[in-house]
PDB file of C-alpha atoms and ligand atoms in Angstrom:
ATOM      1  CA  MET A   1       0.000   0.000   0.000  1.00 98.00           C
ATOM      2  CA  LYS A   2       1.389   3.401  -0.987  1.00 98.00           C
ATOM      3  CA  VAL A   3       0.751   6.509   1.080  1.00 98.00           C
ATOM      4  CA  ILE A   4       0.874   9.603  -1.129  1.00 98.00           C
ATOM      5  CA  ARG A   5       0.476  13.182   0.055  1.00 98.00           C
ATOM      6  CA  THR A   6       0.842  15.233  -3.127  1.00 98.00           C
ATOM      7  CA  ILE A   7      -1.391  15.587  -6.183  1.00 98.00           C
ATOM      8  CA  SER A   8       1.580  15.288  -8.563  1.00 98.00           C
ATOM      9  CA  GLY A   9       2.812  12.142  -6.786  1.00 98.00           C
ATOM     10  CA  LEU A  10      -0.642  10.576  -6.987  1.00 98.00           C
ATOM     11  CA  ARG A  11      -1.028  11.377 -10.685  1.00 98.00           C
ATOM     12  CA  GLN A  12       2.401   9.901 -11.386  1.00 97.00           C
ATOM     13  CA  GLU A  13       1.607   6.688  -9.505  1.00 97.00           C
ATOM     14  CA  LEU A  14      -1.784   6.270 -11.226  1.00 97.00           C
ATOM     15  CA  ASN A  15      -0.249   6.907 -14.653  1.00 95.00           C
ATOM     16  CA  SER A  16       2.461   4.327 -14.145  1.00 93.00           C
ATOM     17  CA  LEU A  17      -0.092   1.798 -12.843  1.00 91.00           C
ATOM     18  CA  LYS A  18      -2.212   2.375 -15.974  1.00 87.00           C
ATOM     19  CA  GLN A  19       0.804   1.832 -18.232  1.00 87.00           C
ATOM     20  CA  THR A  20       1.581  -1.525 -16.632  1.00 87.00           C
ATOM     21  CA  ARG A  21      -1.893  -2.885 -17.532  1.00 81.00           C
ATOM     22  CA  LYS A  22      -2.952  -3.606 -21.100  1.00 75.00           C
ATOM     23  CA  ASP A  23      -6.551  -2.461 -20.484  1.00 80.00           C
ATOM     24  CA  GLY A  24      -5.474   0.429 -18.243  1.00 78.00           C
ATOM     25  CA  GLY A  25      -7.350  -1.195 -15.334  1.00 92.00           C
ATOM     26  CA  SER A  26     -10.307   0.224 -13.428  1.00 96.00           C
ATOM     27  CA  VAL A  27      -9.877   2.645 -10.541  1.00 98.00           C
ATOM     28  CA  GLY A  28     -12.209   2.806  -7.537  1.00 98.00           C
ATOM     29  CA  LEU A  29     -12.198   5.842  -5.244  1.00 98.00           C
ATOM     30  CA  VAL A  30     -13.323   5.791  -1.613  1.00 99.00           C
ATOM     31  CA  PRO A  31     -13.387   9.420  -0.437  1.00 98.00           C
ATOM     32  CA  THR A  32     -13.347   9.824   3.356  1.00 98.00           C
ATOM     33  CA  MET A  33     -12.500  12.274   6.099  1.00 98.00           C
ATOM     34  CA  GLY A  34     -10.680   9.528   8.017  1.00 98.00           C
ATOM     35  CA  PHE A  35     -11.306   8.167  11.536  1.00 97.00           C
ATOM     36  CA  LEU A  36     -12.409   5.082   9.661  1.00 97.00           C
ATOM     37  CA  HIS A  37     -15.011   2.663  10.989  1.00 97.00           C
ATOM     38  CA  ALA A  38     -16.869  -0.407   9.739  1.00 97.00           C
ATOM     39  CA  GLY A  39     -19.010   1.807   7.477  1.00 98.00           C
ATOM     40  CA  HIS A  40     -15.882   2.931   5.621  1.00 98.00           C
ATOM     41  CA  ALA A  41     -14.621  -0.660   5.694  1.00 98.00           C
ATOM     42  CA  SER A  42     -17.722  -1.759   3.772  1.00 98.00           C
ATOM     43  CA  LEU A  43     -16.999   0.906   1.119  1.00 98.00           C
ATOM     44  CA  MET A  44     -13.394  -0.305   0.843  1.00 98.00           C
ATOM     45  CA  THR A  45     -14.547  -3.921   0.504  1.00 98.00           C
ATOM     46  CA  ARG A  46     -17.037  -3.009  -2.231  1.00 98.00           C
ATOM     47  CA  ALA A  47     -14.443  -0.900  -4.040  1.00 98.00           C
ATOM     48  CA  ARG A  48     -11.902  -3.754  -3.789  1.00 98.00           C
ATOM     49  CA  GLU A  49     -14.420  -6.182  -5.338  1.00 98.00           C
ATOM     50  CA  MET A  50     -15.228  -3.846  -8.229  1.00 98.00           C
ATOM     51  CA  SER A  51     -11.857  -2.231  -9.078  1.00 97.00           C
ATOM     52  CA  ASP A  52      -8.329  -3.158 -10.154  1.00 96.00           C
ATOM     53  CA  THR A  53      -6.825  -0.255  -8.207  1.00 97.00           C
ATOM     54  CA  VAL A  54      -8.448   1.218  -5.093  1.00 98.00           C
ATOM     55  CA  VAL A  55      -7.596   4.723  -3.907  1.00 98.00           C
ATOM     56  CA  LEU A  56      -8.719   5.766  -0.432  1.00 99.00           C
ATOM     57  CA  SER A  57      -8.608   9.495   0.226  1.00 99.00           C
ATOM     58  CA  ILE A  58      -8.390  10.850   3.754  1.00 98.00           C
ATOM     59  CA  PHE A  59      -8.968  14.577   3.943  1.00 98.00           C
ATOM     60  CA  VAL A  60     -10.896  16.576   6.535  1.00 98.00           C
ATOM     61  CA  ASN A  61     -12.223  19.109   4.079  1.00 98.00           C
ATOM     62  CA  PRO A  62     -12.358  22.550   5.759  1.00 97.00           C
ATOM     63  CA  ILE A  63     -14.700  24.108   3.197  1.00 97.00           C
ATOM     64  CA  GLN A  64     -17.587  21.773   4.049  1.00 98.00           C
ATOM     65  CA  PHE A  65     -17.618  22.881   7.700  1.00 97.00           C
ATOM     66  CA  GLY A  66     -19.486  26.019   8.727  1.00 96.00           C
ATOM     67  CA  PRO A  67     -18.365  28.533  11.356  1.00 95.00           C
ATOM     68  CA  GLY A  68     -18.749  27.023  14.826  1.00 93.00           C
ATOM     69  CA  GLU A  69     -18.852  23.456  13.465  1.00 94.00           C
ATOM     70  CA  ASP A  70     -16.371  20.764  14.494  1.00 94.00           C
ATOM     71  CA  TYR A  71     -13.615  21.172  11.846  1.00 97.00           C
ATOM     72  CA  GLU A  72     -10.862  21.722  14.435  1.00 97.00           C
ATOM     73  CA  THR A  73     -11.998  18.927  16.733  1.00 95.00           C
ATOM     74  CA  TYR A  74     -13.081  16.428  14.045  1.00 96.00           C
ATOM     75  CA  PRO A  75     -11.585  13.101  15.209  1.00 96.00           C
ATOM     76  CA  ARG A  76      -8.371  12.103  13.438  1.00 97.00           C
ATOM     77  CA  ASP A  77      -6.200   8.973  13.762  1.00 98.00           C
ATOM     78  CA  GLU A  78      -3.945   8.478  10.750  1.00 98.00           C
ATOM     79  CA  GLU A  79      -2.030   5.494  12.123  1.00 98.00           C
ATOM     80  CA  ARG A  80      -5.187   3.497  12.829  1.00 98.00           C
ATOM     81  CA  ASP A  81      -6.715   4.528   9.475  1.00 98.00           C
ATOM     82  CA  LEU A  82      -3.634   3.305   7.579  1.00 98.00           C
ATOM     83  CA  ALA A  83      -3.709  -0.057   9.386  1.00 98.00           C
ATOM     84  CA  LEU A  84      -7.410  -0.499   8.507  1.00 98.00           C
ATOM     85  CA  ALA A  85      -6.813   0.538   4.894  1.00 98.00           C
ATOM     86  CA  GLU A  86      -3.989  -1.987   4.589  1.00 98.00           C
ATOM     87  CA  ARG A  87      -6.197  -4.759   5.981  1.00 98.00           C
ATOM     88  CA  HIS A  88      -8.814  -3.934   3.328  1.00 98.00           C
ATOM     89  CA  GLY A  89      -6.390  -4.247   0.441  1.00 98.00           C
ATOM     90  CA  ILE A  90      -6.224  -0.553  -0.470  1.00 98.00           C
ATOM     91  CA  ASP A  91      -3.554   0.163  -3.089  1.00 98.00           C
ATOM     92  CA  ILE A  92      -3.083   3.896  -2.547  1.00 98.00           C
ATOM     93  CA  VAL A  93      -3.995   6.140   0.361  1.00 99.00           C
ATOM     94  CA  PHE A  94      -4.088   9.795  -0.634  1.00 99.00           C
ATOM     95  CA  ILE A  95      -3.638  12.102   2.387  1.00 98.00           C
ATOM     96  CA  PRO A  96      -3.195  15.661   1.159  1.00 98.00           C
ATOM     97  CA  THR A  97      -2.738  18.674   3.411  1.00 98.00           C
ATOM     98  CA  VAL A  98      -5.170  21.596   3.239  1.00 98.00           C
ATOM     99  CA  GLN A  99      -2.391  23.578   1.536  1.00 98.00           C
ATOM    100  CA  GLU A 100      -2.050  20.869  -1.137  1.00 98.00           C
ATOM    101  CA  MET A 101      -5.788  20.814  -1.913  1.00 98.00           C
ATOM    102  CA  TYR A 102      -6.390  24.570  -1.562  1.00 98.00           C
ATOM    103  CA  PRO A 103      -3.058  26.327  -2.176  1.00 96.00           C
ATOM    104  CA  LYS A 104      -4.761  29.669  -2.760  1.00 89.00           C
ATOM    105  CA  GLN A 105      -8.072  31.044  -1.641  1.00 85.00           C
ATOM    106  CA  VAL A 106     -10.736  29.013  -3.467  1.00 85.00           C
ATOM    107  CA  LYS A 107     -12.490  31.097  -6.107  1.00 93.00           C
ATOM    108  CA  THR A 108     -14.271  28.250  -7.878  1.00 96.00           C
ATOM    109  CA  LYS A 109     -17.019  26.209  -6.318  1.00 97.00           C
ATOM    110  CA  ILE A 110     -19.305  23.510  -7.619  1.00 98.00           C
ATOM    111  CA  VAL A 111     -22.860  24.278  -6.540  1.00 98.00           C
ATOM    112  CA  VAL A 112     -25.786  21.903  -7.008  1.00 98.00           C
ATOM    113  CA  SER A 113     -28.992  23.889  -6.545  1.00 98.00           C
ATOM    114  CA  GLU A 114     -32.340  22.870  -4.969  1.00 98.00           C
ATOM    115  CA  LEU A 115     -31.240  19.470  -3.603  1.00 98.00           C
ATOM    116  CA  THR A 116     -28.825  21.297  -1.282  1.00 98.00           C
ATOM    117  CA  SER A 117     -31.221  23.831   0.218  1.00 97.00           C
ATOM    118  CA  LEU A 118     -33.256  21.415   2.368  1.00 98.00           C
ATOM    119  CA  LEU A 119     -32.577  18.803   5.080  1.00 98.00           C
ATOM    120  CA  CYS A 120     -28.889  19.089   6.109  1.00 98.00           C
ATOM    121  CA  GLY A 121     -28.366  21.912   3.596  1.00 98.00           C
ATOM    122  CA  ALA A 122     -30.903  24.112   5.428  1.00 97.00           C
ATOM    123  CA  SER A 123     -29.037  24.001   8.740  1.00 94.00           C
ATOM    124  CA  ARG A 124     -25.532  23.778   7.215  1.00 96.00           C
ATOM    125  CA  PRO A 125     -25.471  26.479   4.517  1.00 96.00           C
ATOM    126  CA  GLY A 126     -22.569  25.958   2.103  1.00 97.00           C
ATOM    127  CA  HIS A 127     -21.882  22.437   3.401  1.00 98.00           C
ATOM    128  CA  PHE A 128     -22.798  20.667   0.164  1.00 98.00           C
ATOM    129  CA  ASP A 129     -20.902  23.236  -1.957  1.00 98.00           C
ATOM    130  CA  GLY A 130     -17.825  22.192   0.020  1.00 98.00           C
ATOM    131  CA  VAL A 131     -18.594  18.504  -0.558  1.00 98.00           C
ATOM    132  CA  THR A 132     -19.259  18.825  -4.302  1.00 98.00           C
ATOM    133  CA  THR A 133     -16.181  21.024  -4.752  1.00 98.00           C
ATOM    134  CA  VAL A 134     -13.801  18.613  -3.001  1.00 98.00           C
ATOM    135  CA  VAL A 135     -15.330  15.498  -4.584  1.00 99.00           C
ATOM    136  CA  SER A 136     -15.080  17.008  -8.071  1.00 98.00           C
ATOM    137  CA  LYS A 137     -11.429  17.906  -7.348  1.00 98.00           C
ATOM    138  CA  LEU A 138     -10.758  14.306  -6.254  1.00 98.00           C
ATOM    139  CA  ILE A 139     -12.521  12.994  -9.376  1.00 98.00           C
ATOM    140  CA  ASN A 140     -10.434  15.305 -11.580  1.00 98.00           C
ATOM    141  CA  ILE A 141      -7.197  14.304  -9.870  1.00 98.00           C
ATOM    142  CA  ILE A 142      -7.825  10.542  -9.669  1.00 98.00           C
ATOM    143  CA  LYS A 143     -10.144   9.971 -12.655  1.00 98.00           C
ATOM    144  CA  PRO A 144     -11.796   6.954 -11.038  1.00 98.00           C
ATOM    145  CA  ASN A 145     -14.239   4.728 -12.931  1.00 98.00           C
ATOM    146  CA  ARG A 146     -16.333   4.429  -9.768  1.00 98.00           C
ATOM    147  CA  ALA A 147     -16.623   6.339  -6.500  1.00 99.00           C
ATOM    148  CA  PHE A 148     -18.160   4.745  -3.400  1.00 98.00           C
ATOM    149  CA  PHE A 149     -20.321   6.571  -0.839  1.00 98.00           C
ATOM    150  CA  GLY A 150     -22.375   5.425   2.147  1.00 98.00           C
ATOM    151  CA  LEU A 151     -26.130   5.886   2.144  1.00 98.00           C
ATOM    152  CA  LYS A 152     -26.138   7.183   5.713  1.00 98.00           C
ATOM    153  CA  ASP A 153     -25.439  10.480   3.954  1.00 98.00           C
ATOM    154  CA  ALA A 154     -28.251   9.829   1.459  1.00 98.00           C
ATOM    155  CA  GLN A 155     -28.649  13.525   0.615  1.00 98.00           C
ATOM    156  CA  GLN A 156     -24.928  13.658  -0.202  1.00 98.00           C
ATOM    157  CA  VAL A 157     -25.379  10.684  -2.558  1.00 98.00           C
ATOM    158  CA  ALA A 158     -28.350  12.386  -4.286  1.00 98.00           C
ATOM    159  CA  VAL A 159     -26.397  15.644  -4.646  1.00 98.00           C
ATOM    160  CA  LEU A 160     -23.289  13.909  -6.016  1.00 98.00           C
ATOM    161  CA  GLN A 161     -25.354  11.859  -8.471  1.00 98.00           C
ATOM    162  CA  GLN A 162     -26.928  15.083  -9.721  1.00 98.00           C
ATOM    163  CA  MET A 163     -23.494  16.725 -10.071  1.00 98.00           C
ATOM    164  CA  VAL A 164     -22.111  13.770 -12.037  1.00 98.00           C
ATOM    165  CA  THR A 165     -25.129  13.805 -14.384  1.00 98.00           C
ATOM    166  CA  ASP A 166     -25.196  17.580 -14.853  1.00 98.00           C
ATOM    167  CA  LEU A 167     -21.446  17.896 -15.492  1.00 98.00           C
ATOM    168  CA  ASN A 168     -21.167  14.666 -17.552  1.00 98.00           C
ATOM    169  CA  LEU A 169     -18.431  13.449 -15.234  1.00 98.00           C
ATOM    170  CA  ASP A 170     -17.111  10.097 -16.397  1.00 98.00           C
ATOM    171  CA  VAL A 171     -17.547   8.302 -13.078  1.00 98.00           C
ATOM    172  CA  GLU A 172     -20.196   6.045 -11.609  1.00 98.00           C
ATOM    173  CA  ILE A 173     -21.412   6.849  -8.097  1.00 98.00           C
ATOM    174  CA  ILE A 174     -21.906   3.607  -6.166  1.00 98.00           C
ATOM    175  CA  PRO A 175     -24.210   4.055  -3.142  1.00 98.00           C
ATOM    176  CA  CYS A 176     -23.497   1.517  -0.377  1.00 98.00           C
ATOM    177  CA  PRO A 177     -25.834   0.420   2.460  1.00 97.00           C
ATOM    178  CA  ILE A 178     -25.779   1.965   5.938  1.00 98.00           C
ATOM    179  CA  ILE A 179     -23.721  -0.061   8.414  1.00 98.00           C
ATOM    180  CA  ARG A 180     -25.098  -0.206  11.953  1.00 98.00           C
ATOM    181  CA  GLU A 181     -23.916  -1.274  15.391  1.00 97.00           C
ATOM    182  CA  LYS A 182     -25.614  -4.469  16.641  1.00 97.00           C
ATOM    183  CA  ASP A 183     -28.112  -2.318  18.565  1.00 97.00           C
ATOM    184  CA  GLY A 184     -29.072  -0.312  15.461  1.00 97.00           C
ATOM    185  CA  LEU A 185     -27.039   2.907  15.802  1.00 98.00           C
ATOM    186  CA  ALA A 186     -25.788   3.953  12.358  1.00 98.00           C
ATOM    187  CA  LEU A 187     -21.986   4.121  12.322  1.00 98.00           C
ATOM    188  CA  SER A 188     -20.539   7.632  12.214  1.00 96.00           C
ATOM    189  CA  SER A 189     -17.158   9.104  13.124  1.00 93.00           C
ATOM    190  CA  ARG A 190     -19.112  11.583  15.269  1.00 94.00           C
ATOM    191  CA  ASN A 191     -20.573   8.824  17.523  1.00 97.00           C
ATOM    192  CA  VAL A 192     -17.415   9.205  19.683  1.00 96.00           C
ATOM    193  CA  TYR A 193     -18.734  12.594  20.841  1.00 96.00           C
ATOM    194  CA  LEU A 194     -21.775  10.984  22.559  1.00 98.00           C
ATOM    195  CA  SER A 195     -21.875  10.527  26.341  1.00 98.00           C
ATOM    196  CA  GLN A 196     -23.052   7.131  27.557  1.00 98.00           C
ATOM    197  CA  GLU A 197     -26.574   8.431  28.205  1.00 98.00           C
ATOM    198  CA  GLU A 198     -26.727  10.197  24.805  1.00 98.00           C
ATOM    199  CA  ARG A 199     -25.466   7.013  23.117  1.00 98.00           C
ATOM    200  CA  THR A 200     -28.290   5.023  24.744  1.00 98.00           C
ATOM    201  CA  GLN A 201     -30.945   7.562  23.788  1.00 98.00           C
ATOM    202  CA  ALA A 202     -29.569   7.881  20.231  1.00 98.00           C
ATOM    203  CA  LEU A 203     -30.984   4.415  19.527  1.00 98.00           C
ATOM    204  CA  ILE A 204     -34.309   6.212  19.122  1.00 98.00           C
ATOM    205  CA  LEU A 205     -33.287   7.164  15.565  1.00 98.00           C
ATOM    206  CA  SER A 206     -33.140   3.633  14.149  1.00 98.00           C
ATOM    207  CA  ARG A 207     -36.035   2.536  16.371  1.00 98.00           C
ATOM    208  CA  SER A 208     -38.310   5.295  15.054  1.00 98.00           C
ATOM    209  CA  LEU A 209     -37.496   4.415  11.439  1.00 98.00           C
ATOM    210  CA  ASN A 210     -38.174   0.713  12.037  1.00 97.00           C
ATOM    211  CA  ASP A 211     -41.359   1.351  14.014  1.00 98.00           C
ATOM    212  CA  VAL A 212     -42.784   3.592  11.289  1.00 97.00           C
ATOM    213  CA  ARG A 213     -41.905   1.006   8.652  1.00 95.00           C
ATOM    214  CA  GLU A 214     -43.757  -1.591  10.759  1.00 95.00           C
ATOM    215  CA  ALA A 215     -46.712   0.780  11.113  1.00 96.00           C
ATOM    216  CA  MET A 216     -46.819   1.163   7.339  1.00 93.00           C
ATOM    217  CA  ASN A 217     -46.714  -2.598   6.904  1.00 90.00           C
ATOM    218  CA  CYS A 218     -49.701  -3.134   9.136  1.00 92.00           C
ATOM    219  CA  GLY A 219     -51.682  -0.166   7.841  1.00 92.00           C
ATOM    220  CA  LYS A 220     -51.277   2.063  10.931  1.00 94.00           C
ATOM    221  CA  ALA A 221     -49.409   4.771   9.019  1.00 94.00           C
ATOM    222  CA  THR A 222     -50.787   5.278   5.534  1.00 94.00           C
ATOM    223  CA  THR A 223     -50.068   8.939   4.690  1.00 97.00           C
ATOM    224  CA  ALA A 224     -46.875  10.993   4.758  1.00 97.00           C
ATOM    225  CA  ALA A 225     -48.373  13.112   7.580  1.00 97.00           C
ATOM    226  CA  GLU A 226     -48.991  10.016   9.710  1.00 97.00           C
ATOM    227  CA  ALA A 227     -45.443   8.786   9.077  1.00 97.00           C
ATOM    228  CA  ARG A 228     -43.990  12.213  10.038  1.00 98.00           C
ATOM    229  CA  LEU A 229     -46.155  12.443  13.158  1.00 98.00           C
ATOM    230  CA  MET A 230     -45.125   8.965  14.314  1.00 98.00           C
ATOM    231  CA  LEU A 231     -41.431   9.700  13.709  1.00 98.00           C
ATOM    232  CA  ASN A 232     -41.707  12.914  15.751  1.00 98.00           C
ATOM    233  CA  GLU A 233     -43.652  11.273  18.600  1.00 98.00           C
ATOM    234  CA  ILE A 234     -41.266   8.342  18.912  1.00 98.00           C
ATOM    235  CA  ILE A 235     -38.130  10.523  18.814  1.00 98.00           C
ATOM    236  CA  HIS A 236     -39.617  12.939  21.385  1.00 98.00           C
ATOM    237  CA  SER A 237     -39.911  10.007  23.805  1.00 98.00           C
ATOM    238  CA  ALA A 238     -36.108  10.296  24.245  1.00 98.00           C
ATOM    239  CA  PRO A 239     -35.747  13.306  26.571  1.00 98.00           C
ATOM    240  CA  LEU A 240     -32.324  14.373  25.253  1.00 98.00           C
ATOM    241  CA  ALA A 241     -33.335  14.289  21.571  1.00 98.00           C
ATOM    242  CA  VAL A 242     -33.774  17.631  19.796  1.00 98.00           C
ATOM    243  CA  ILE A 243     -35.218  17.090  16.335  1.00 98.00           C
ATOM    244  CA  GLU A 244     -33.817  19.168  13.482  1.00 98.00           C
ATOM    245  CA  TYR A 245     -35.869  17.368  10.862  1.00 98.00           C
ATOM    246  CA  ALA A 246     -37.900  14.180  10.463  1.00 98.00           C
ATOM    247  CA  GLU A 247     -38.960  14.151   6.848  1.00 97.00           C
ATOM    248  CA  VAL A 248     -40.558  11.976   4.189  1.00 97.00           C
ATOM    249  CA  LEU A 249     -39.346  12.724   0.655  1.00 97.00           C
ATOM    250  CA  SER A 250     -38.996  11.126  -2.750  1.00 97.00           C
ATOM    251  CA  PHE A 251     -35.485   9.828  -3.502  1.00 97.00           C
ATOM    252  CA  PRO A 252     -33.245  10.887  -5.195  1.00 97.00           C
ATOM    253  CA  GLU A 253     -35.326  13.966  -6.192  1.00 97.00           C
ATOM    254  CA  LEU A 254     -35.783  14.956  -2.523  1.00 98.00           C
ATOM    255  CA  SER A 255     -39.242  16.438  -3.126  1.00 97.00           C
ATOM    256  CA  ARG A 256     -41.282  16.679   0.053  1.00 95.00           C
ATOM    257  CA  VAL A 257     -44.190  14.202  -0.008  1.00 96.00           C
ATOM    258  CA  GLU A 258     -47.416  16.176   0.631  1.00 96.00           C
ATOM    259  CA  ASP A 259     -49.108  15.452   3.977  1.00 96.00           C
ATOM    260  CA  ASP A 260     -52.234  13.773   2.594  1.00 96.00           C
ATOM    261  CA  THR A 261     -50.419  11.647  -0.004  1.00 95.00           C
ATOM    262  CA  LEU A 262     -51.081   7.957   0.445  1.00 94.00           C
ATOM    263  CA  LEU A 263     -47.651   6.335   0.606  1.00 92.00           C
ATOM    264  CA  VAL A 264     -48.924   3.346  -1.367  1.00 89.00           C
ATOM    265  CA  ASP A 265     -49.636   5.672  -4.307  1.00 91.00           C
ATOM    266  CA  LEU A 266     -46.005   6.812  -4.584  1.00 91.00           C
ATOM    267  CA  GLN A 267     -43.904   5.536  -7.449  1.00 90.00           C
ATOM    268  CA  GLY A 268     -40.183   4.922  -6.983  1.00 93.00           C
ATOM    269  CA  GLN A 269     -38.140   5.264  -3.832  1.00 96.00           C
ATOM    270  CA  VAL A 270     -39.040   7.206  -0.705  1.00 96.00           C
ATOM    271  CA  ILE A 271     -36.734   8.279   2.096  1.00 97.00           C
ATOM    272  CA  MET A 272     -37.551   8.880   5.750  1.00 98.00           C
ATOM    273  CA  ALA A 273     -34.682  11.120   6.827  1.00 98.00           C
ATOM    274  CA  LEU A 274     -33.751  12.271  10.336  1.00 98.00           C
ATOM    275  CA  ALA A 275     -31.350  14.775  11.880  1.00 98.00           C
ATOM    276  CA  VAL A 276     -31.452  14.833  15.668  1.00 98.00           C
ATOM    277  CA  LYS A 277     -29.186  16.517  18.191  1.00 98.00           C
ATOM    278  CA  PHE A 278     -28.067  14.939  21.451  1.00 98.00           C
ATOM    279  CA  GLY A 279     -26.250  17.649  23.379  1.00 97.00           C
ATOM    280  CA  LYS A 280     -23.752  19.107  20.924  1.00 94.00           C
ATOM    281  CA  THR A 281     -23.749  16.026  18.684  1.00 96.00           C
ATOM    282  CA  ARG A 282     -25.882  16.062  15.578  1.00 97.00           C
ATOM    283  CA  LEU A 283     -26.750  12.605  14.231  1.00 98.00           C
ATOM    284  CA  ILE A 284     -28.412  11.689  10.959  1.00 98.00           C
ATOM    285  CA  ASP A 285     -30.088   8.478   9.891  1.00 98.00           C
ATOM    286  CA  ASN A 286     -32.541   7.402   7.219  1.00 98.00           C
ATOM    287  CA  LEU A 287     -34.518   4.576   5.734  1.00 98.00           C
ATOM    288  CA  LEU A 288     -34.912   4.210   1.986  1.00 97.00           C
ATOM    289  CA  PHE A 289     -37.798   2.119   0.728  1.00 94.00           C
ATOM    290  CA  THR A 290     -40.099   1.494  -2.186  1.00 92.00           C
ATOM    291  CA  PRO A 291     -43.662   1.959  -0.845  1.00 87.00           C
ATOM    292  CA  LYS A 292     -45.198  -0.530  -3.268  1.00 76.00           C
ATOM    293  CA  GLU A 293     -42.876  -3.238  -1.906  1.00 76.00           C
ATOM    294  CA  VAL A 294     -43.262  -2.335   1.789  1.00 67.00           C
ATOM    295  CA  LEU A 295     -47.016  -1.904   1.636  1.00 60.00           C
ATOM    296  CA  SER A 296     -47.705  -4.939  -0.498  1.00 59.00           C
ATOM    297  CA  LEU A 297     -46.489  -6.985   2.477  1.00 50.00           C
ATOM    298  CA  VAL A 298     -49.661  -5.953   4.425  1.00 44.00           C
TER     299      VAL A 298
HETATM  300  O1  PAF B 301     -18.830  11.792   3.483  1.00 73.17           O
HETATM  301  C1  PAF B 301     -17.717  12.300   3.751  1.00 73.17           C
HETATM  302  O2  PAF B 301     -16.948  11.766   4.552  1.00 73.17           O
HETATM  303  C2  PAF B 301     -17.324  13.605   3.093  1.00 73.17           C
HETATM  304  O3  PAF B 301     -18.424  14.447   2.917  1.00 73.17           O
HETATM  305  C3  PAF B 301     -16.589  13.399   1.756  1.00 73.17           C
HETATM  306  C4  PAF B 301     -17.468  12.742   0.729  1.00 73.17           C
HETATM  307  C5  PAF B 301     -15.343  12.538   1.985  1.00 73.17           C
HETATM  308  C6  PAF B 301     -16.135  14.748   1.194  1.00 73.17           C
HETATM  309  O4  PAF B 301     -15.272  15.404   2.040  1.00 73.17           O
END
């Protein structure tokens, strides 16, 4: 496994790898901000299965953090990340500095409209511009055939898919399933911020999603309004939970499903998406489903 910290070094290595293969070989990119966990491991495994060369990037991207957010304190552990990457058969780990990625003040940004103004985009203005800008830089530098992202950040996946389509980028976005702890908590690098009590109460996120899915299955929640109400009521039963949003939207369009819409009438995929704060820690979770399939189980 090679650890490369410069853009020129990475380009050189990828070029020489391409020259050694007759077909050029396929490249898979796993972009991360480090402090890797089993969720990232699942992306690395999928990338390894689908690519000849796998590049893992580790970069805590300052431009996707807003003022007062946790950029400075975002957990970092390069040594542990490198050991995990090696165990997952990564070929190249790209760890640039901020200076390497943004040598001068950034004057160009990639902005995806509409999809970025709701859910996490509403409370984190500019966040997705930072994500789309850094991911398009990584795509331009690495030229991967595929890039792998976790569906815990489902809005991020929708935004990146839109960017790739709109800009005709020659890369396939591969969404990968959410990985959870045994008790249901979705894995996140930010889970380390939770106190023991917050960690216990945070289980309300996955429980609310599962309970509402059950309620849909047995006909107790039939409209979007009923689903939203149930999500809110269940999450409010955890005293420390402060809801930022509990939404029902179409996916990947992210159009809000009107209150009186019967879920069974919806075509395509629907997402129930949550952002909930426990103390200073903001957690997100979601459940993606196809109503026709869920509700036909009734
Ligand atoms: O999902 C993340 O960890 C980040 O948003 C990403 C895609 C690596 C961009 O910095």
